[in-house]
């Protein structure tokens, strides 16, 4: 749609300049015929001819661009070489330069459009990247708004939520939680190459490793103690039926 509009605009501009060129050429031809008739009748002087040619401002501008000047006889002369040039040659030169004008304008228009599209693309890419960085920083600092209830989460928010998971033991998240800060610092230190670690961080890592090897770090964890089984009755205990009753008749 945009390409069609641009082509239509170029067609209108081309048609306008062609019409303008034809009208100007018709006016120049008419003025030339009038001047030739006046020369044939010998009713006007060369000064009048010079004055009539100066009335054409566009033609005077074209001759000044080409480096030409009028002579007393009414012909044109190049200032650099002092050679006389006829009006037909001047018109041929103007037409030759005019034929290159549409191509130059079209090329310039193409370059301007390409630069404009490149600017828009770079601007959109930078906006998306900075928007994603803002969401990541908000998620790490605890300022990310909860959009899961309304169901209007953007694609960038979904990406951030998929990569950053909340801690299971902290259901209520506070803004600027120190635990999140320490976890972020620990994550950054773990991803840092050993060559870029400072002396303090290197000593702390060695101390933690030594404690884990000695079992000190795991001693604070709670363990389940097994309960001993219930002891059985001691052997040799007489049963209740073998004991004689008191006060009873023997033999019963």
GROMACS .gro file of N, CA and C in nm, residues 33-201:
model
  507
   33UNK      N    1   1.031   3.332  -3.171
   33UNK     CA    2   0.968   3.367  -3.298
   33UNK      C    3   0.937   3.516  -3.305
   34UNK      N    4   0.895   3.572  -3.191
   34UNK     CA    5   0.869   3.716  -3.190
   34UNK      C    6   0.996   3.795  -3.213
   35UNK      N    7   1.103   3.752  -3.150
   35UNK     CA    8   1.230   3.822  -3.167
   35UNK      C    9   1.284   3.810  -3.309
   36UNK      N   10   1.266   3.691  -3.367
   36UNK     CA   11   1.313   3.675  -3.506
   36UNK      C   12   1.234   3.763  -3.602
   37UNK      N   13   1.106   3.776  -3.575
   37UNK     CA   14   1.025   3.865  -3.660
   37UNK      C   15   1.068   4.010  -3.643
   38UNK      N   16   1.099   4.047  -3.518
   38UNK     CA   17   1.142   4.184  -3.496
   38UNK      C   18   1.278   4.212  -3.559
   39UNK      N   19   1.365   4.108  -3.557
   39UNK     CA   20   1.495   4.126  -3.623
   39UNK      C   21   1.478   4.139  -3.773
   40UNK      N   22   1.387   4.060  -3.829
   40UNK     CA   23   1.366   4.066  -3.974
   40UNK      C   24   1.313   4.202  -4.017
   41UNK      N   25   1.230   4.258  -3.938
   41UNK     CA   26   1.173   4.388  -3.973
   41UNK      C   27   1.268   4.502  -3.939
   42UNK      N   28   1.370   4.472  -3.856
   42UNK     CA   29   1.471   4.573  -3.819
   42UNK      C   30   1.407   4.696  -3.756
   43UNK      N   31   1.310   4.669  -3.667
   43UNK     CA   32   1.243   4.779  -3.601
   43UNK      C   33   1.294   4.803  -3.459
   44UNK      N   34   1.373   4.709  -3.409
   44UNK     CA   35   1.423   4.725  -3.273
   44UNK      C   36   1.575   4.714  -3.274
   45UNK      N   37   1.636   4.769  -3.175
   45UNK     CA   38   1.781   4.769  -3.163
   45UNK      C   39   1.828   4.648  -3.081
   46UNK      N   40   1.959   4.631  -3.080
   46UNK     CA   41   2.015   4.518  -3.005
   46UNK      C   42   1.992   4.533  -2.855
   47UNK      N   43   1.984   4.658  -2.808
   47UNK     CA   44   1.958   4.678  -2.666
   47UNK      C   45   1.819   4.629  -2.628
   48UNK      N   46   1.723   4.651  -2.718
   48UNK     CA   47   1.588   4.602  -2.691
   48UNK      C   48   1.585   4.450  -2.688
   49UNK      N   49   1.663   4.388  -2.779
   49UNK     CA   50   1.670   4.242  -2.781
   49UNK      C   51   1.728   4.189  -2.650
   50UNK      N   52   1.834   4.257  -2.602
   50UNK     CA   53   1.896   4.215  -2.476
   50UNK      C   54   1.798   4.230  -2.360
   51UNK      N   55   1.720   4.336  -2.362
   51UNK     CA   56   1.623   4.359  -2.255
   51UNK      C   57   1.511   4.255  -2.259
   52UNK      N   58   1.468   4.218  -2.380
   52UNK     CA   59   1.363   4.117  -2.392
   52UNK      C   60   1.410   3.981  -2.342
   53UNK      N   61   1.534   3.946  -2.372
   53UNK     CA   62   1.585   3.818  -2.323
   53UNK      C   63   1.599   3.817  -2.171
   54UNK      N   64   1.631   3.930  -2.113
   54UNK     CA   65   1.644   3.934  -1.968
   54UNK      C   66   1.510   3.923  -1.896
   55UNK      N   67   1.401   3.940  -1.968
   55UNK     CA   68   1.270   3.924  -1.905
   55UNK      C   69   1.243   3.778  -1.867
   56UNK      N   70   1.310   3.687  -1.935
   56UNK     CA   71   1.294   3.545  -1.902
   56UNK      C   72   1.388   3.511  -1.787
   57UNK      N   73   1.337   3.513  -1.666
   57UNK     CA   74   1.423   3.491  -1.549
   57UNK      C   75   1.475   3.348  -1.546
   58UNK      N   76   1.391   3.254  -1.582
   58UNK     CA   77   1.435   3.114  -1.578
   58UNK      C   78   1.543   3.087  -1.683
   59UNK      N   79   1.524   3.147  -1.802
   59UNK     CA   80   1.625   3.129  -1.905
   59UNK      C   81   1.756   3.197  -1.865
   60UNK      N   82   1.747   3.314  -1.803
   60UNK     CA   83   1.866   3.382  -1.756
   60UNK      C   84   1.938   3.302  -1.648
   61UNK      N   85   1.861   3.239  -1.561
   61UNK     CA   86   1.921   3.154  -1.459
   61UNK      C   87   1.992   3.034  -1.520
   62UNK      N   88   1.929   2.973  -1.623
   62UNK     CA   89   1.990   2.858  -1.689
   62UNK      C   90   2.119   2.897  -1.758
   63UNK      N   91   2.120   3.012  -1.823
   63UNK     CA   92   2.243   3.056  -1.891
   63UNK      C   93   2.353   3.088  -1.791
   64UNK      N   94   2.317   3.141  -1.673
   64UNK     CA   95   2.419   3.169  -1.573
   64UNK      C   96   2.477   3.040  -1.516
   65UNK      N   97   2.393   2.935  -1.503
   65UNK     CA   98   2.442   2.806  -1.455
   65UNK      C   99   2.537   2.744  -1.555
   66UNK      N  100   2.504   2.755  -1.684
   66UNK     CA  101   2.589   2.696  -1.788
   66UNK      C  102   2.712   2.780  -1.818
   67UNK      N  103   2.726   2.897  -1.756
   67UNK     CA  104   2.843   2.981  -1.779
   67UNK      C  105   2.837   3.056  -1.911
   68UNK      N  106   2.717   3.099  -1.950
   68UNK     CA  107   2.699   3.170  -2.077
   68UNK      C  108   2.661   3.315  -2.050
   69UNK      N  109   2.685   3.401  -2.149
   69UNK     CA  110   2.643   3.541  -2.140
   69UNK      C  111   2.599   3.586  -2.278
   70UNK      N  112   2.516   3.690  -2.279
   70UNK     CA  113   2.465   3.743  -2.405
   70UNK      C  114   2.565   3.837  -2.470
   71UNK      N  115   2.564   3.835  -2.601
   71UNK     CA  116   2.645   3.929  -2.678
   71UNK      C  117   2.555   4.039  -2.733
   72UNK      N  118   2.614   4.135  -2.796
   72UNK     CA  119   2.537   4.247  -2.850
   72UNK      C  120   2.444   4.201  -2.960
   73UNK      N  121   2.487   4.102  -3.037
   73UNK     CA  122   2.405   4.054  -3.149
   73UNK      C  123   2.290   3.966  -3.103
   74UNK      N  124   2.285   3.931  -2.974
   74UNK     CA  125   2.175   3.848  -2.925
   74UNK      C  126   2.210   3.702  -2.908
   75UNK      N  127   2.326   3.659  -2.954
   75UNK     CA  128   2.366   3.519  -2.937
   75UNK      C  129   2.431   3.502  -2.800
   76UNK      N  130   2.459   3.376  -2.766
   76UNK     CA  131   2.519   3.342  -2.638
   76UNK      C  132   2.666   3.309  -2.655
   77UNK      N  133   2.746   3.343  -2.555
   77UNK     CA  134   2.889   3.321  -2.560
   77UNK      C  135   2.934   3.262  -2.427
   78UNK      N  136   3.018   3.157  -2.433
   78UNK     CA  137   3.071   3.096  -2.311
   78UNK      C  138   3.180   3.187  -2.255
   79UNK      N  139   3.172   3.213  -2.123
   79UNK     CA  140   3.265   3.307  -2.062
   79UNK      C  141   3.406   3.252  -2.055
   80UNK      N  142   3.421   3.120  -2.039
   80UNK     CA  143   3.556   3.064  -2.022
   80UNK      C  144   3.633   3.059  -2.153
   81UNK      N  145   3.566   3.020  -2.262
   81UNK     CA  146   3.636   3.003  -2.391
   81UNK      C  147   3.605   3.114  -2.490
   82UNK      N  148   3.508   3.201  -2.459
   82UNK     CA  149   3.468   3.309  -2.550
   82UNK      C  150   3.422   3.257  -2.685
   83UNK      N  151   3.360   3.140  -2.685
   83UNK     CA  152   3.305   3.084  -2.809
   83UNK      C  153   3.155   3.101  -2.807
   84UNK      N  154   3.099   3.138  -2.921
   84UNK     CA  155   2.957   3.163  -2.929
   84UNK      C  156   2.879   3.031  -2.940
   85UNK      N  157   2.768   3.026  -2.869
   85UNK     CA  158   2.683   2.908  -2.869
   85UNK      C  159   2.542   2.952  -2.904
   86UNK      N  160   2.479   2.881  -2.993
   86UNK     CA  161   2.343   2.915  -3.032
   86UNK      C  162   2.241   2.873  -2.928
   87UNK      N  163   2.121   2.925  -2.945
   87UNK     CA  164   2.014   2.892  -2.851
   87UNK      C  165   1.974   2.745  -2.861
   88UNK      N  166   1.986   2.686  -2.979
   88UNK     CA  167   1.951   2.545  -2.993
   88UNK      C  168   2.043   2.456  -2.910
   89UNK      N  169   2.173   2.493  -2.909
   89UNK     CA  170   2.267   2.414  -2.829
   89UNK      C  171   2.241   2.432  -2.680
   90UNK      N  172   2.202   2.553  -2.641
   90UNK     CA  173   2.169   2.577  -2.501
   90UNK      C  174   2.049   2.493  -2.459
   91UNK      N  175   1.947   2.488  -2.543
   91UNK     CA  176   1.829   2.408  -2.512
   91UNK      C  177   1.863   2.259  -2.507
   92UNK      N  178   1.954   2.215  -2.597
   92UNK     CA  179   1.994   2.075  -2.595
   92UNK      C  180   2.067   2.040  -2.465
   93UNK      N  181   2.151   2.134  -2.419
   93UNK     CA  182   2.221   2.110  -2.293
   93UNK      C  183   2.123   2.106  -2.175
   94UNK      N  184   2.026   2.196  -2.177
   94UNK     CA  185   1.926   2.197  -2.070
   94UNK      C  186   1.844   2.069  -2.070
   95UNK      N  187   1.804   2.022  -2.187
   95UNK     CA  188   1.727   1.898  -2.195
   95UNK      C  189   1.810   1.779  -2.147
   96UNK      N  190   1.939   1.779  -2.179
   96UNK     CA  191   2.025   1.670  -2.136
   96UNK      C  192   2.037   1.666  -1.984
   97UNK      N  193   2.053   1.785  -1.924
   97UNK     CA  194   2.061   1.789  -1.778
   97UNK      C  195   1.926   1.757  -1.714
   98UNK      N  196   1.818   1.797  -1.778
   98UNK     CA  197   1.685   1.767  -1.723
   98UNK      C  198   1.656   1.618  -1.728
   99UNK      N  199   1.709   1.547  -1.828
   99UNK     CA  200   1.685   1.403  -1.836
   99UNK      C  201   1.748   1.327  -1.720
  100UNK      N  202   1.854   1.383  -1.662
  100UNK     CA  203   1.918   1.318  -1.547
  100UNK      C  204   1.851   1.354  -1.414
  101UNK      N  205   1.768   1.456  -1.416
  101UNK     CA  206   1.708   1.502  -1.291
  101UNK      C  207   1.613   1.400  -1.228
  102UNK      N  208   1.520   1.335  -1.302
  102UNK     CA  209   1.430   1.237  -1.237
  102UNK      C  210   1.505   1.121  -1.171
  103UNK      N  211   1.611   1.072  -1.239
  103UNK     CA  212   1.687   0.961  -1.180
  103UNK      C  213   1.755   1.004  -1.050
  104UNK      N  214   1.812   1.127  -1.050
  104UNK     CA  215   1.878   1.175  -0.928
  104UNK      C  216   1.778   1.193  -0.815
  105UNK      N  217   1.660   1.248  -0.847
  105UNK     CA  218   1.557   1.265  -0.744
  105UNK      C  219   1.507   1.130  -0.693
  106UNK      N  220   1.491   1.034  -0.783
  106UNK     CA  221   1.445   0.901  -0.742
  106UNK      C  222   1.548   0.833  -0.651
  107UNK      N  223   1.675   0.845  -0.688
  107UNK     CA  224   1.781   0.786  -0.604
  107UNK      C  225   1.786   0.851  -0.466
  108UNK      N  226   1.775   0.984  -0.464
  108UNK     CA  227   1.775   1.055  -0.336
  108UNK      C  228   1.655   1.015  -0.251
  109UNK      N  229   1.539   1.001  -0.315
  109UNK     CA  230   1.419   0.961  -0.242
  109UNK      C  231   1.434   0.819  -0.185
  110UNK      N  232   1.497   0.730  -0.261
  110UNK     CA  233   1.519   0.593  -0.213
  110UNK      C  234   1.612   0.591  -0.092
  111UNK      N  235   1.719   0.668  -0.098
  111UNK     CA  236   1.813   0.673   0.015
  111UNK      C  237   1.747   0.732   0.140
  112UNK      N  238   1.664   0.834   0.121
  112UNK     CA  239   1.596   0.895   0.236
  112UNK      C  240   1.500   0.797   0.300
  113UNK      N  241   1.424   0.722   0.217
  113UNK     CA  242   1.331   0.623   0.271
  113UNK      C  243   1.404   0.510   0.343
  114UNK      N  244   1.517   0.466   0.286
  114UNK     CA  245   1.595   0.360   0.352
  114UNK      C  246   1.649   0.407   0.487
  115UNK      N  247   1.697   0.531   0.492
  115UNK     CA  248   1.746   0.584   0.619
  115UNK      C  249   1.634   0.597   0.721
  116UNK      N  250   1.515   0.638   0.675
  116UNK     CA  251   1.402   0.652   0.767
  116UNK      C  252   1.360   0.515   0.822
  117UNK      N  253   1.352   0.414   0.736
  117UNK     CA  254   1.314   0.280   0.782
  117UNK      C  255   1.419   0.222   0.877
  118UNK      N  256   1.547   0.248   0.847
  118UNK     CA  257   1.653   0.200   0.935
  118UNK      C  258   1.643   0.266   1.072
  119UNK      N  259   1.611   0.395   1.074
  119UNK     CA  260   1.596   0.465   1.201
  119UNK      C  261   1.481   0.408   1.282
  120UNK      N  262   1.368   0.380   1.216
  120UNK     CA  263   1.254   0.322   1.286
  120UNK      C  264   1.285   0.182   1.340
  121UNK      N  265   1.355   0.102   1.261
  121UNK     CA  266   1.388  -0.033   1.306
  121UNK      C  267   1.481  -0.031   1.427
  122UNK      N  268   1.583   0.053   1.421
  122UNK     CA  269   1.677   0.063   1.533
  122UNK      C  270   1.607   0.117   1.658
  123UNK      N  271   1.517   0.213   1.639
  123UNK     CA  272   1.445   0.269   1.754
  123UNK      C  273   1.356   0.163   1.819
  124UNK      N  274   1.285   0.085   1.737
  124UNK     CA  275   1.199  -0.020   1.793
  124UNK      C  276   1.281  -0.127   1.864
  125UNK      N  277   1.397  -0.164   1.806
  125UNK     CA  278   1.482  -0.267   1.869
  125UNK      C  279   1.538  -0.218   2.002
  126UNK      N  280   1.582  -0.093   2.005
  126UNK     CA  281   1.634  -0.039   2.131
  126UNK      C  282   1.525  -0.028   2.237
  127UNK      N  283   1.404   0.012   2.195
  127UNK     CA  284   1.294   0.021   2.291
  127UNK      C  285   1.262  -0.116   2.351
  128UNK      N  286   1.259  -0.219   2.267
  128UNK     CA  287   1.229  -0.353   2.319
  128UNK      C  288   1.338  -0.403   2.413
  129UNK      N  289   1.464  -0.377   2.379
  129UNK     CA  290   1.573  -0.422   2.466
  129UNK      C  291   1.572  -0.349   2.601
  130UNK      N  292   1.552  -0.218   2.598
  130UNK     CA  293   1.548  -0.144   2.724
  130UNK      C  294   1.424  -0.180   2.805
  131UNK      N  295   1.313  -0.212   2.738
  131UNK     CA  296   1.193  -0.254   2.810
  131UNK      C  297   1.218  -0.388   2.880
  132UNK      N  298   1.286  -0.479   2.811
  132UNK     CA  299   1.317  -0.609   2.872
  132UNK      C  300   1.414  -0.594   2.989
  133UNK      N  301   1.513  -0.506   2.974
  133UNK     CA  302   1.606  -0.482   3.085
  133UNK      C  303   1.534  -0.422   3.205
  134UNK      N  304   1.438  -0.333   3.179
  134UNK     CA  305   1.361  -0.275   3.290
  134UNK      C  306   1.280  -0.380   3.362
  135UNK      N  307   1.219  -0.472   3.286
  135UNK     CA  308   1.141  -0.579   3.349
  135UNK      C  309   1.230  -0.672   3.431
  136UNK      N  310   1.349  -0.701   3.381
  136UNK     CA  311   1.441  -0.788   3.456
  136UNK      C  312   1.483  -0.722   3.587
  137UNK      N  313   1.515  -0.593   3.580
  137UNK     CA  314   1.554  -0.522   3.702
  137UNK      C  315   1.438  -0.513   3.801
  138UNK      N  316   1.316  -0.490   3.749
  138UNK     CA  317   1.200  -0.486   3.839
  138UNK      C  318   1.175  -0.622   3.902
  139UNK      N  319   1.195  -0.729   3.823
  139UNK     CA  320   1.173  -0.863   3.878
  139UNK      C  321   1.275  -0.897   3.986
  140UNK      N  322   1.399  -0.856   3.967
  140UNK     CA  323   1.501  -0.886   4.067
  140UNK      C  324   1.488  -0.799   4.192
  141UNK      N  325   1.435  -0.678   4.176
  141UNK     CA  326   1.417  -0.592   4.292
  141UNK      C  327   1.283  -0.608   4.359
  142UNK      N  328   1.193  -0.689   4.300
  142UNK     CA  329   1.064  -0.715   4.362
  142UNK      C  330   0.956  -0.616   4.326
  143UNK      N  331   0.978  -0.532   4.225
  143UNK     CA  332   0.879  -0.433   4.184
  143UNK      C  333   0.798  -0.475   4.064
  144UNK      N  334   0.809  -0.600   4.021
  144UNK     CA  335   0.735  -0.647   3.903
  144UNK      C  336   0.589  -0.664   3.940
  145UNK      N  337   0.499  -0.603   3.864
  145UNK     CA  338   0.356  -0.610   3.892
  145UNK      C  339   0.302  -0.747   3.854
  146UNK      N  340   0.209  -0.795   3.933
  146UNK     CA  341   0.148  -0.926   3.910
  146UNK      C  342   0.037  -0.911   3.808
  147UNK      N  343   0.059  -0.961   3.687
  147UNK     CA  344  -0.041  -0.952   3.581
  147UNK      C  345  -0.102  -1.087   3.548
  148UNK      N  346  -0.074  -1.188   3.632
  148UNK     CA  347  -0.129  -1.321   3.604
  148UNK      C  348  -0.278  -1.325   3.631
  149UNK      N  349  -0.327  -1.242   3.726
  149UNK     CA  350  -0.469  -1.244   3.756
  149UNK      C  351  -0.551  -1.183   3.643
  150UNK      N  352  -0.504  -1.072   3.591
  150UNK     CA  353  -0.579  -1.007   3.483
  150UNK      C  354  -0.560  -1.074   3.349
  151UNK      N  355  -0.454  -1.152   3.334
  151UNK     CA  356  -0.431  -1.224   3.209
  151UNK      C  357  -0.382  -1.135   3.097
  152UNK      N  358  -0.321  -1.022   3.129
  152UNK     CA  359  -0.274  -0.929   3.028
  152UNK      C  360  -0.123  -0.918   3.029
  153UNK      N  361  -0.055  -1.023   3.065
  153UNK     CA  362   0.092  -1.020   3.070
  153UNK      C  363   0.148  -1.017   2.929
  154UNK      N  364   0.247  -0.932   2.909
  154UNK     CA  365   0.309  -0.920   2.778
  154UNK      C  366   0.407  -1.034   2.755
  155UNK      N  367   0.460  -1.039   2.634
  155UNK     CA  368   0.556  -1.145   2.600
  155UNK      C  369   0.685  -1.128   2.679
  156UNK      N  370   0.728  -1.003   2.695
  156UNK     CA  371   0.851  -0.981   2.773
  156UNK      C  372   0.833  -1.020   2.918
  157UNK      N  373   0.714  -0.992   2.975
  157UNK     CA  374   0.689  -1.031   3.114
  157UNK      C  375   0.688  -1.182   3.129
  158UNK      N  376   0.630  -1.253   3.032
  158UNK     CA  377   0.629  -1.399   3.038
  158UNK      C  378   0.770  -1.457   3.030
  159UNK      N  379   0.855  -1.395   2.948
  159UNK     CA  380   0.994  -1.442   2.938
  159UNK      C  381   1.066  -1.423   3.071
  160UNK      N  382   1.045  -1.307   3.133
  160UNK     CA  383   1.110  -1.281   3.261
  160UNK      C  384   1.061  -1.377   3.368
  161UNK      N  385   0.928  -1.400   3.371
  161UNK     CA  386   0.873  -1.492   3.471
  161UNK      C  387   0.919  -1.636   3.450
  162UNK      N  388   0.945  -1.673   3.325
  162UNK     CA  389   0.992  -1.810   3.299
  162UNK      C  390   1.135  -1.831   3.342
  163UNK      N  391   1.217  -1.725   3.341
  163UNK     CA  392   1.358  -1.738   3.380
  163UNK      C  393   1.382  -1.706   3.526
  164UNK      N  394   1.295  -1.631   3.590
  164UNK     CA  395   1.312  -1.594   3.730
  164UNK      C  396   1.198  -1.656   3.809
  165UNK      N  397   1.228  -1.754   3.892
  165UNK     CA  398   1.127  -1.823   3.972
  165UNK      C  399   1.138  -1.778   4.116
  166UNK      N  400   1.025  -1.754   4.184
  166UNK     CA  401   1.032  -1.712   4.325
  166UNK      C  402   1.074  -1.827   4.415
  167UNK      N  403   1.126  -1.793   4.532
  167UNK     CA  404   1.171  -1.894   4.628
  167UNK      C  405   1.050  -1.963   4.688
  168UNK      N  406   1.053  -2.098   4.707
  168UNK     CA  407   0.936  -2.169   4.760
  168UNK      C  408   0.911  -2.140   4.907
  169UNK      N  409   1.014  -2.100   4.980
  169UNK     CA  410   0.996  -2.075   5.123
  169UNK      C  411   0.960  -1.930   5.153
  170UNK      N  412   0.941  -1.847   5.053
  170UNK     CA  413   0.905  -1.708   5.076
  170UNK      C  414   0.778  -1.676   4.999
  171UNK      N  415   0.659  -1.713   5.052
  171UNK     CA  416   0.535  -1.687   4.980
  171UNK      C  417   0.502  -1.540   4.968
  172UNK      N  418   0.531  -1.463   5.071
  172UNK     CA  419   0.507  -1.318   5.066
  172UNK      C  420   0.638  -1.250   5.035
  173UNK      N  421   0.646  -1.192   4.916
  173UNK     CA  422   0.771  -1.130   4.869
  173UNK      C  423   0.769  -0.982   4.904
  174UNK      N  424   0.873  -0.935   4.966
  174UNK     CA  425   0.886  -0.795   4.999
  174UNK      C  426   0.977  -0.726   4.899
  175UNK      N  427   0.949  -0.597   4.881
  175UNK     CA  428   1.033  -0.519   4.789
  175UNK      C  429   1.170  -0.497   4.852
  176UNK      N  430   1.273  -0.507   4.769
  176UNK     CA  431   1.411  -0.487   4.813
  176UNK      C  432   1.448  -0.584   4.926
  177UNK      N  433   1.416  -0.710   4.906
  177UNK     CA  434   1.446  -0.812   5.007
  177UNK      C  435   1.597  -0.836   5.010
  178UNK      N  436   1.662  -0.834   5.127
  178UNK     CA  437   1.808  -0.858   5.131
  178UNK      C  438   1.845  -0.998   5.083
  179UNK      N  439   1.754  -1.096   5.103
  179UNK     CA  440   1.785  -1.232   5.056
  179UNK      C  441   1.800  -1.235   4.905
  180UNK      N  442   1.712  -1.163   4.834
  180UNK     CA  443   1.725  -1.157   4.688
  180UNK      C  444   1.856  -1.093   4.647
  181UNK      N  445   1.897  -0.991   4.720
  181UNK     CA  446   2.024  -0.926   4.688
  181UNK      C  447   2.141  -1.021   4.708
  182UNK      N  448   2.140  -1.094   4.819
  182UNK     CA  449   2.250  -1.189   4.842
  182UNK      C  450   2.248  -1.303   4.741
  183UNK      N  451   2.127  -1.350   4.705
  183UNK     CA  452   2.120  -1.456   4.603
  183UNK      C  453   2.171  -1.407   4.469
  184UNK      N  454   2.137  -1.282   4.434
  184UNK     CA  455   2.187  -1.227   4.307
  184UNK      C  456   2.338  -1.213   4.309
  185UNK      N  457   2.393  -1.167   4.423
  185UNK     CA  458   2.539  -1.156   4.433
  185UNK      C  459   2.606  -1.292   4.426
  186UNK      N  460   2.545  -1.392   4.491
  186UNK     CA  461   2.602  -1.527   4.485
  186UNK      C  462   2.597  -1.583   4.344
  187UNK      N  463   2.487  -1.555   4.272
  187UNK     CA  464   2.475  -1.603   4.134
  187UNK      C  465   2.579  -1.538   4.044
  188UNK      N  466   2.599  -1.407   4.065
  188UNK     CA  467   2.699  -1.337   3.984
  188UNK      C  468   2.839  -1.387   4.016
  189UNK      N  469   2.869  -1.411   4.144
  189UNK     CA  470   3.002  -1.462   4.181
  189UNK      C  471   3.026  -1.603   4.128
  190UNK      N  472   2.919  -1.684   4.123
  190UNK     CA  473   2.937  -1.820   4.073
  190UNK      C  474   2.962  -1.822   3.922
  191UNK      N  475   2.905  -1.726   3.850
  191UNK     CA  476   2.925  -1.720   3.705
  191UNK      C  477   3.051  -1.644   3.667
  192UNK      N  478   3.116  -1.581   3.763
  192UNK     CA  479   3.236  -1.503   3.732
  192UNK      C  480   3.355  -1.597   3.713
  193UNK      N  481   3.441  -1.572   3.613
  193UNK     CA  482   3.560  -1.657   3.595
  193UNK      C  483   3.653  -1.646   3.715
  194UNK      N  484   3.733  -1.753   3.742
  194UNK     CA  485   3.824  -1.749   3.859
  194UNK      C  486   3.926  -1.637   3.851
  195UNK      N  487   3.965  -1.597   3.729
  195UNK     CA  488   4.066  -1.493   3.717
  195UNK      C  489   4.013  -1.357   3.763
  196UNK      N  490   3.882  -1.336   3.754
  196UNK     CA  491   3.824  -1.208   3.790
  196UNK      C  492   3.776  -1.202   3.935
  197UNK      N  493   3.795  -1.307   4.012
  197UNK     CA  494   3.753  -1.308   4.152
  197UNK      C  495   3.857  -1.239   4.238
  198UNK      N  496   3.808  -1.165   4.338
  198UNK     CA  497   3.898  -1.098   4.429
  198UNK      C  498   3.956  -1.192   4.533
  199UNK      N  499   4.051  -1.140   4.611
  199UNK     CA  500   4.115  -1.224   4.714
  199UNK      C  501   4.016  -1.263   4.823
  200UNK      N  502   3.929  -1.170   4.864
  200UNK     CA  503   3.832  -1.201   4.967
  200UNK      C  504   3.734  -1.308   4.924
  201UNK      N  505   3.683  -1.296   4.801
  201UNK     CA  506   3.589  -1.397   4.751
  201UNK      C  507   3.657  -1.532   4.734
   0.00000   0.00000   0.00000
